[in-house]
């Protein structure tokens, strides 16, 4: 077994352990907390006989450990639910059935995933371009007017809440100038041009907020790298400044950016709740907000576990990319 293969297997094993512990925590938090899930699923007009029937259909009359093992098995192999007149199969990974419409939670999340993925990936490209570019320029113009202006802009971006930025952009570009339509999600497969136009404002709103911290991180990391001995050596040998910055200094400054981006991207796949709600995008974040309001526990559990899975996998990928970007790190 090579060092790289062993490293990847250890990362995979660690990710599985974290996901298992997360499933235990989430299950206990939502299904053992005060309140009867059977009453939530049955509704306010449910009588005692109907409540007993629903409790049996959901398996809530079984011991806690047995219920959790059934829940865990459903994530791996799927699960069958009795509907009173038949059996409904919930395919793996099965998080249960929604209390609101008796639909598998996995299907509800899968239907919203393209919206959230479009928002997350598009805004990530923008915040990396803006943040890394601004931070690099600020580091190279240290002490000058350019750095001061960029510092003020990044601090303003960090301090401005996303809903204020979104509202201002809506008022300016949709209501006043009428350059852009009010966002309404159009699937990429139906009309790529309208898909992009309707996501420009949500992308920009998230990118302006996120790029501020990437600019600050890139600036500090670049300044630290530029002060290292090997950079001074390259300059002393007469290597062109463009190569010193692009090939050596920037590569040394990127690993912290990669690590932070993995966390942010994994979180975004859980749904940018404020942004999706503000722009009316039917993504996972909006579904999670609605499910919390209606106390739809299976959907909340599924969304939280989905967010956790995205963050864990993104961090594992970031560790590999970190090593590829920094030659001092070895996959052993």
GROMACS .gro file of C-alpha atoms in nm:
model
  332
    1UNK     CA    1   0.000   0.000   0.000
    2UNK     CA    2   0.147   0.333  -0.109
    3UNK     CA    3   0.163   0.635   0.115
    4UNK     CA    4  -0.102   0.814  -0.091
    5UNK     CA    5  -0.344   0.518  -0.081
    6UNK     CA    6  -0.300   0.479   0.294
    7UNK     CA    7  -0.357   0.851   0.345
    8UNK     CA    8  -0.679   0.844   0.143
    9UNK     CA    9  -0.806   0.535   0.327
   10UNK     CA   10  -0.737   0.696   0.665
   11UNK     CA   11  -0.921   1.009   0.554
   12UNK     CA   12  -1.216   0.799   0.437
   13UNK     CA   13  -1.220   0.606   0.764
   14UNK     CA   14  -1.208   0.926   0.967
   15UNK     CA   15  -1.491   1.076   0.761
   16UNK     CA   16  -1.710   0.768   0.820
   17UNK     CA   17  -1.648   0.783   1.197
   18UNK     CA   18  -1.740   1.152   1.208
   19UNK     CA   19  -2.057   1.087   1.006
   20UNK     CA   20  -2.156   0.802   1.240
   21UNK     CA   21  -2.110   1.022   1.548
   22UNK     CA   22  -2.303   1.300   1.374
   23UNK     CA   23  -2.593   1.062   1.303
   24UNK     CA   24  -2.606   0.960   1.671
   25UNK     CA   25  -2.602   1.322   1.788
   26UNK     CA   26  -2.866   1.438   1.540
   27UNK     CA   27  -3.095   1.143   1.612
   28UNK     CA   28  -3.079   1.197   1.987
   29UNK     CA   29  -3.122   1.572   1.951
   30UNK     CA   30  -3.437   1.556   1.741
   31UNK     CA   31  -3.605   1.228   1.835
   32UNK     CA   32  -3.534   1.210   2.208
   33UNK     CA   33  -3.596   1.579   2.276
   34UNK     CA   34  -3.921   1.674   2.455
   35UNK     CA   35  -4.224   1.620   2.234
   36UNK     CA   36  -4.393   1.327   2.062
   37UNK     CA   37  -4.301   1.281   1.693
   38UNK     CA   38  -4.616   1.072   1.647
   39UNK     CA   39  -4.835   1.371   1.740
   40UNK     CA   40  -4.644   1.588   1.492
   41UNK     CA   41  -4.692   1.331   1.215
   42UNK     CA   42  -5.057   1.261   1.296
   43UNK     CA   43  -5.171   1.621   1.330
   44UNK     CA   44  -5.366   1.821   1.592
   45UNK     CA   45  -5.702   1.642   1.529
   46UNK     CA   46  -5.562   1.293   1.579
   47UNK     CA   47  -5.749   1.073   1.827
   48UNK     CA   48  -5.592   0.814   2.055
   49UNK     CA   49  -5.651   0.522   1.815
   50UNK     CA   50  -5.499   0.707   1.519
   51UNK     CA   51  -5.207   0.820   1.734
   52UNK     CA   52  -5.137   0.459   1.836
   53UNK     CA   53  -5.152   0.350   1.472
   54UNK     CA   54  -4.911   0.624   1.359
   55UNK     CA   55  -4.673   0.541   1.643
   56UNK     CA   56  -4.663   0.181   1.525
   57UNK     CA   57  -4.613   0.278   1.160
   58UNK     CA   58  -4.316   0.500   1.251
   59UNK     CA   59  -4.168   0.241   1.487
   60UNK     CA   60  -4.190   0.479   1.783
   61UNK     CA   61  -4.323   0.205   2.011
   62UNK     CA   62  -3.988   0.025   1.997
   63UNK     CA   63  -3.687   0.079   2.231
   64UNK     CA   64  -3.463   0.375   2.153
   65UNK     CA   65  -3.164   0.163   2.046
   66UNK     CA   66  -3.379  -0.045   1.812
   67UNK     CA   67  -3.526   0.270   1.658
   68UNK     CA   68  -3.180   0.413   1.599
   69UNK     CA   69  -3.054   0.089   1.444
   70UNK     CA   70  -3.352   0.091   1.207
   71UNK     CA   71  -3.273   0.452   1.123
   72UNK     CA   72  -2.908   0.365   1.058
   73UNK     CA   73  -3.005   0.064   0.845
   74UNK     CA   74  -3.235   0.288   0.644
   75UNK     CA   75  -2.942   0.510   0.556
   76UNK     CA   76  -2.752   0.209   0.417
   77UNK     CA   77  -3.016  -0.023   0.272
   78UNK     CA   78  -3.343   0.171   0.269
   79UNK     CA   79  -3.655   0.109   0.474
   80UNK     CA   80  -4.018   0.002   0.435
   81UNK     CA   81  -4.300   0.205   0.594
   82UNK     CA   82  -4.655   0.086   0.650
   83UNK     CA   83  -4.919   0.325   0.518
   84UNK     CA   84  -5.218   0.138   0.662
   85UNK     CA   85  -5.328   0.015   0.319
   86UNK     CA   86  -4.988  -0.097   0.188
   87UNK     CA   87  -4.614  -0.063   0.219
   88UNK     CA   88  -4.407   0.232   0.096
   89UNK     CA   89  -4.039   0.167   0.028
   90UNK     CA   90  -3.797   0.447   0.108
   91UNK     CA   91  -3.473   0.387  -0.088
   92UNK     CA   92  -3.129   0.438   0.067
   93UNK     CA   93  -3.018   0.673   0.200
   94UNK     CA   94  -3.354   0.689   0.375
   95UNK     CA   95  -3.399   0.971   0.628
   96UNK     CA   96  -3.766   0.886   0.678
   97UNK     CA   97  -4.092   1.026   0.542
   98UNK     CA   98  -4.196   1.388   0.563
   99UNK     CA   99  -4.472   1.458   0.815
  100UNK     CA  100  -4.627   1.708   0.574
  101UNK     CA  101  -4.673   1.499   0.258
  102UNK     CA  102  -4.549   1.144   0.339
  103UNK     CA  103  -4.279   1.175   0.071
  104UNK     CA  104  -3.929   1.032   0.125
  105UNK     CA  105  -3.701   1.303   0.260
  106UNK     CA  106  -3.427   1.196   0.018
  107UNK     CA  107  -3.652   1.276  -0.279
  108UNK     CA  108  -3.737   1.619  -0.135
  109UNK     CA  109  -3.369   1.702  -0.083
  110UNK     CA  110  -3.272   1.570  -0.428
  111UNK     CA  111  -3.533   1.792  -0.593
  112UNK     CA  112  -3.383   2.099  -0.422
  113UNK     CA  113  -3.018   2.004  -0.468
  114UNK     CA  114  -2.972   2.150  -0.824
  115UNK     CA  115  -3.084   2.493  -0.700
  116UNK     CA  116  -2.847   2.490  -0.404
  117UNK     CA  117  -2.561   2.347  -0.612
  118UNK     CA  118  -2.607   2.620  -0.873
  119UNK     CA  119  -2.601   2.888  -0.605
  120UNK     CA  120  -2.304   2.741  -0.417
  121UNK     CA  121  -2.075   2.668  -0.713
  122UNK     CA  122  -2.146   2.994  -0.896
  123UNK     CA  123  -2.092   3.211  -0.591
  124UNK     CA  124  -1.775   3.014  -0.503
  125UNK     CA  125  -1.618   3.102  -0.839
  126UNK     CA  126  -1.696   3.470  -0.783
  127UNK     CA  127  -1.577   3.488  -0.423
  128UNK     CA  128  -1.249   3.316  -0.510
  129UNK     CA  129  -1.183   3.549  -0.804
  130UNK     CA  130  -1.271   3.859  -0.602
  131UNK     CA  131  -1.118   3.750  -0.273
  132UNK     CA  132  -0.789   3.601  -0.392
  133UNK     CA  133  -0.739   3.874  -0.649
  134UNK     CA  134  -0.809   4.153  -0.402
  135UNK     CA  135  -0.594   3.996  -0.129
  136UNK     CA  136  -0.300   3.941  -0.365
  137UNK     CA  137  -0.318   4.297  -0.498
  138UNK     CA  138  -0.342   4.434  -0.144
  139UNK     CA  139  -0.031   4.237  -0.039
  140UNK     CA  140   0.171   4.352  -0.340
  141UNK     CA  141   0.068   4.717  -0.282
  142UNK     CA  142   0.133   4.707   0.090
  143UNK     CA  143   0.147   5.048   0.254
  144UNK     CA  144   0.003   5.231  -0.048
  145UNK     CA  145  -0.329   5.394  -0.126
  146UNK     CA  146  -0.450   5.082  -0.309
  147UNK     CA  147  -0.409   4.871   0.001
  148UNK     CA  148  -0.596   5.122   0.218
  149UNK     CA  149  -0.889   5.139  -0.025
  150UNK     CA  150  -0.908   4.761  -0.055
  151UNK     CA  151  -0.888   4.720   0.323
  152UNK     CA  152  -1.186   4.954   0.369
  153UNK     CA  153  -1.383   4.765   0.104
  154UNK     CA  154  -1.312   4.423   0.257
  155UNK     CA  155  -1.402   4.541   0.607
  156UNK     CA  156  -1.726   4.689   0.471
  157UNK     CA  157  -1.806   4.362   0.296
  158UNK     CA  158  -1.744   4.161   0.612
  159UNK     CA  159  -1.960   4.389   0.828
  160UNK     CA  160  -2.260   4.411   0.590
  161UNK     CA  161  -2.527   4.142   0.648
  162UNK     CA  162  -2.622   3.937   0.346
  163UNK     CA  163  -2.988   4.045   0.352
  164UNK     CA  164  -2.893   4.413   0.339
  165UNK     CA  165  -2.658   4.357   0.045
  166UNK     CA  166  -2.923   4.149  -0.131
  167UNK     CA  167  -3.197   4.406  -0.080
  168UNK     CA  168  -2.976   4.690  -0.205
  169UNK     CA  169  -2.882   4.491  -0.517
  170UNK     CA  170  -3.248   4.407  -0.581
  171UNK     CA  171  -3.354   4.770  -0.550
  172UNK     CA  172  -3.070   4.895  -0.770
  173UNK     CA  173  -3.052   4.643  -1.054
  174UNK     CA  174  -3.409   4.509  -1.063
  175UNK     CA  175  -3.632   4.796  -0.948
  176UNK     CA  176  -3.440   5.114  -1.037
  177UNK     CA  177  -3.215   5.032  -1.332
  178UNK     CA  178  -3.415   4.726  -1.446
  179UNK     CA  179  -3.101   4.565  -1.585
  180UNK     CA  180  -3.177   4.225  -1.434
  181UNK     CA  181  -3.499   4.028  -1.377
  182UNK     CA  182  -3.621   3.953  -1.028
  183UNK     CA  183  -3.461   3.615  -0.951
  184UNK     CA  184  -3.671   3.314  -1.042
  185UNK     CA  185  -3.487   2.985  -1.072
  186UNK     CA  186  -3.474   2.837  -1.422
  187UNK     CA  187  -3.313   2.490  -1.456
  188UNK     CA  188  -2.981   2.487  -1.638
  189UNK     CA  189  -3.102   2.214  -1.872
  190UNK     CA  190  -3.400   2.423  -1.986
  191UNK     CA  191  -3.236   2.757  -2.061
  192UNK     CA  192  -2.868   2.811  -1.964
  193UNK     CA  193  -2.881   3.184  -2.039
  194UNK     CA  194  -3.186   3.249  -1.819
  195UNK     CA  195  -3.039   3.018  -1.554
  196UNK     CA  196  -2.733   3.243  -1.530
  197UNK     CA  197  -2.917   3.577  -1.551
  198UNK     CA  198  -3.154   3.481  -1.271
  199UNK     CA  199  -2.865   3.380  -1.045
  200UNK     CA  200  -2.641   3.681  -1.102
  201UNK     CA  201  -2.776   3.874  -0.802
  202UNK     CA  202  -2.772   3.577  -0.557
  203UNK     CA  203  -2.419   3.490  -0.671
  204UNK     CA  204  -2.303   3.849  -0.627
  205UNK     CA  205  -2.469   3.883  -0.287
  206UNK     CA  206  -2.292   3.579  -0.147
  207UNK     CA  207  -1.964   3.657  -0.322
  208UNK     CA  208  -1.943   4.009  -0.181
  209UNK     CA  209  -1.984   3.875   0.172
  210UNK     CA  210  -1.752   3.576   0.140
  211UNK     CA  211  -1.480   3.740  -0.074
  212UNK     CA  212  -1.402   3.986   0.206
  213UNK     CA  213  -1.261   3.717   0.437
  214UNK     CA  214  -1.077   3.551   0.148
  215UNK     CA  215  -0.914   3.882   0.064
  216UNK     CA  216  -0.793   3.925   0.420
  217UNK     CA  217  -0.672   3.566   0.443
  218UNK     CA  218  -0.493   3.583   0.106
  219UNK     CA  219  -0.326   3.912   0.198
  220UNK     CA  220  -0.189   3.787   0.530
  221UNK     CA  221  -0.084   3.450   0.385
  222UNK     CA  222   0.089   3.614   0.087
  223UNK     CA  223   0.279   3.859   0.308
  224UNK     CA  224   0.393   3.571   0.528
  225UNK     CA  225   0.510   3.373   0.225
  226UNK     CA  226   0.691   3.671   0.072
  227UNK     CA  227   0.893   3.706   0.392
  228UNK     CA  228   1.028   3.349   0.376
  229UNK     CA  229   1.390   3.272   0.291
  230UNK     CA  230   1.328   3.084  -0.032
  231UNK     CA  231   1.146   3.383  -0.183
  232UNK     CA  232   1.440   3.610  -0.104
  233UNK     CA  233   1.670   3.349  -0.258
  234UNK     CA  234   1.471   3.341  -0.583
  235UNK     CA  235   1.484   3.720  -0.603
  236UNK     CA  236   1.855   3.723  -0.530
  237UNK     CA  237   1.915   3.486  -0.822
  238UNK     CA  238   1.733   3.732  -1.049
  239UNK     CA  239   1.418   3.529  -1.110
  240UNK     CA  240   1.151   3.756  -1.267
  241UNK     CA  241   0.907   3.898  -1.014
  242UNK     CA  242   0.614   3.759  -1.212
  243UNK     CA  243   0.745   3.404  -1.165
  244UNK     CA  244   0.835   3.464  -0.800
  245UNK     CA  245   0.478   3.574  -0.727
  246UNK     CA  246   0.284   3.341  -0.954
  247UNK     CA  247   0.482   3.020  -0.921
  248UNK     CA  248   0.614   3.034  -0.565
  249UNK     CA  249   0.456   3.301  -0.344
  250UNK     CA  250   0.096   3.243  -0.454
  251UNK     CA  251   0.132   2.866  -0.432
  252UNK     CA  252   0.255   2.896  -0.076
  253UNK     CA  253  -0.032   3.130   0.012
  254UNK     CA  254  -0.309   2.911  -0.131
  255UNK     CA  255  -0.332   2.620   0.120
  256UNK     CA  256  -0.518   2.820   0.391
  257UNK     CA  257  -0.753   2.950   0.123
  258UNK     CA  258  -0.821   2.595   0.004
  259UNK     CA  259  -0.900   2.477   0.357
  260UNK     CA  260  -1.139   2.767   0.424
  261UNK     CA  261  -1.306   2.728   0.085
  262UNK     CA  262  -1.379   2.361   0.152
  263UNK     CA  263  -1.563   2.446   0.474
  264UNK     CA  264  -1.760   2.727   0.311
  265UNK     CA  265  -1.852   2.524   0.005
  266UNK     CA  266  -1.967   2.230   0.217
  267UNK     CA  267  -2.180   2.464   0.426
  268UNK     CA  268  -2.324   2.628   0.114
  269UNK     CA  269  -2.440   2.291  -0.012
  270UNK     CA  270  -2.649   2.277   0.301
  271UNK     CA  271  -2.825   2.583   0.170
  272UNK     CA  272  -2.759   2.953   0.206
  273UNK     CA  273  -3.080   2.999   0.401
  274UNK     CA  274  -3.094   3.379   0.409
  275UNK     CA  275  -2.999   3.415   0.043
  276UNK     CA  276  -3.242   3.148  -0.079
  277UNK     CA  277  -3.523   3.294   0.130
  278UNK     CA  278  -3.449   3.651   0.021
  279UNK     CA  279  -3.443   3.570  -0.351
  280UNK     CA  280  -3.716   3.306  -0.340
  281UNK     CA  281  -3.490   3.022  -0.458
  282UNK     CA  282  -3.639   2.676  -0.386
  283UNK     CA  283  -3.319   2.525  -0.249
  284UNK     CA  284  -3.230   2.311   0.050
  285UNK     CA  285  -3.190   2.615   0.275
  286UNK     CA  286  -3.545   2.732   0.207
  287UNK     CA  287  -3.674   2.377   0.262
  288UNK     CA  288  -3.492   2.359   0.595
  289UNK     CA  289  -3.640   2.690   0.713
  290UNK     CA  290  -3.990   2.577   0.619
  291UNK     CA  291  -3.941   2.239   0.788
  292UNK     CA  292  -3.824   2.400   1.112
  293UNK     CA  293  -4.134   2.621   1.113
  294UNK     CA  294  -4.366   2.324   1.060
  295UNK     CA  295  -4.165   2.094   1.292
  296UNK     CA  296  -4.115   1.841   1.012
  297UNK     CA  297  -3.850   1.642   1.199
  298UNK     CA  298  -3.749   1.389   0.928
  299UNK     CA  299  -3.676   1.669   0.681
  300UNK     CA  300  -3.479   1.865   0.942
  301UNK     CA  301  -3.276   1.555   1.031
  302UNK     CA  302  -3.211   1.475   0.665
  303UNK     CA  303  -3.105   1.830   0.585
  304UNK     CA  304  -2.873   1.853   0.887
  305UNK     CA  305  -2.710   1.519   0.807
  306UNK     CA  306  -2.678   1.625   0.444
  307UNK     CA  307  -2.503   1.946   0.546
  308UNK     CA  308  -2.274   1.750   0.778
  309UNK     CA  309  -2.189   1.501   0.504
  310UNK     CA  310  -2.108   1.781   0.259
  311UNK     CA  311  -1.882   1.955   0.512
  312UNK     CA  312  -1.698   1.633   0.607
  313UNK     CA  313  -1.639   1.530   0.246
  314UNK     CA  314  -1.533   1.881   0.148
  315UNK     CA  315  -1.278   1.888   0.431
  316UNK     CA  316  -1.138   1.549   0.328
  317UNK     CA  317  -1.098   1.675  -0.027
  318UNK     CA  318  -0.938   1.996   0.101
  319UNK     CA  319  -0.670   1.797   0.284
  320UNK     CA  320  -0.571   1.630  -0.043
  321UNK     CA  321  -0.573   1.958  -0.237
  322UNK     CA  322  -0.376   2.121   0.046
  323UNK     CA  323  -0.099   1.866   0.002
  324UNK     CA  324  -0.099   1.909  -0.374
  325UNK     CA  325  -0.070   2.287  -0.342
  326UNK     CA  326   0.201   2.285  -0.075
  327UNK     CA  327   0.506   2.076  -0.161
  328UNK     CA  328   0.613   2.069   0.202
  329UNK     CA  329   0.314   1.848   0.289
  330UNK     CA  330   0.344   1.476   0.216
  331UNK     CA  331   0.061   1.223   0.190
  332UNK     CA  332   0.187   0.968   0.441
   0.00000   0.00000   0.00000
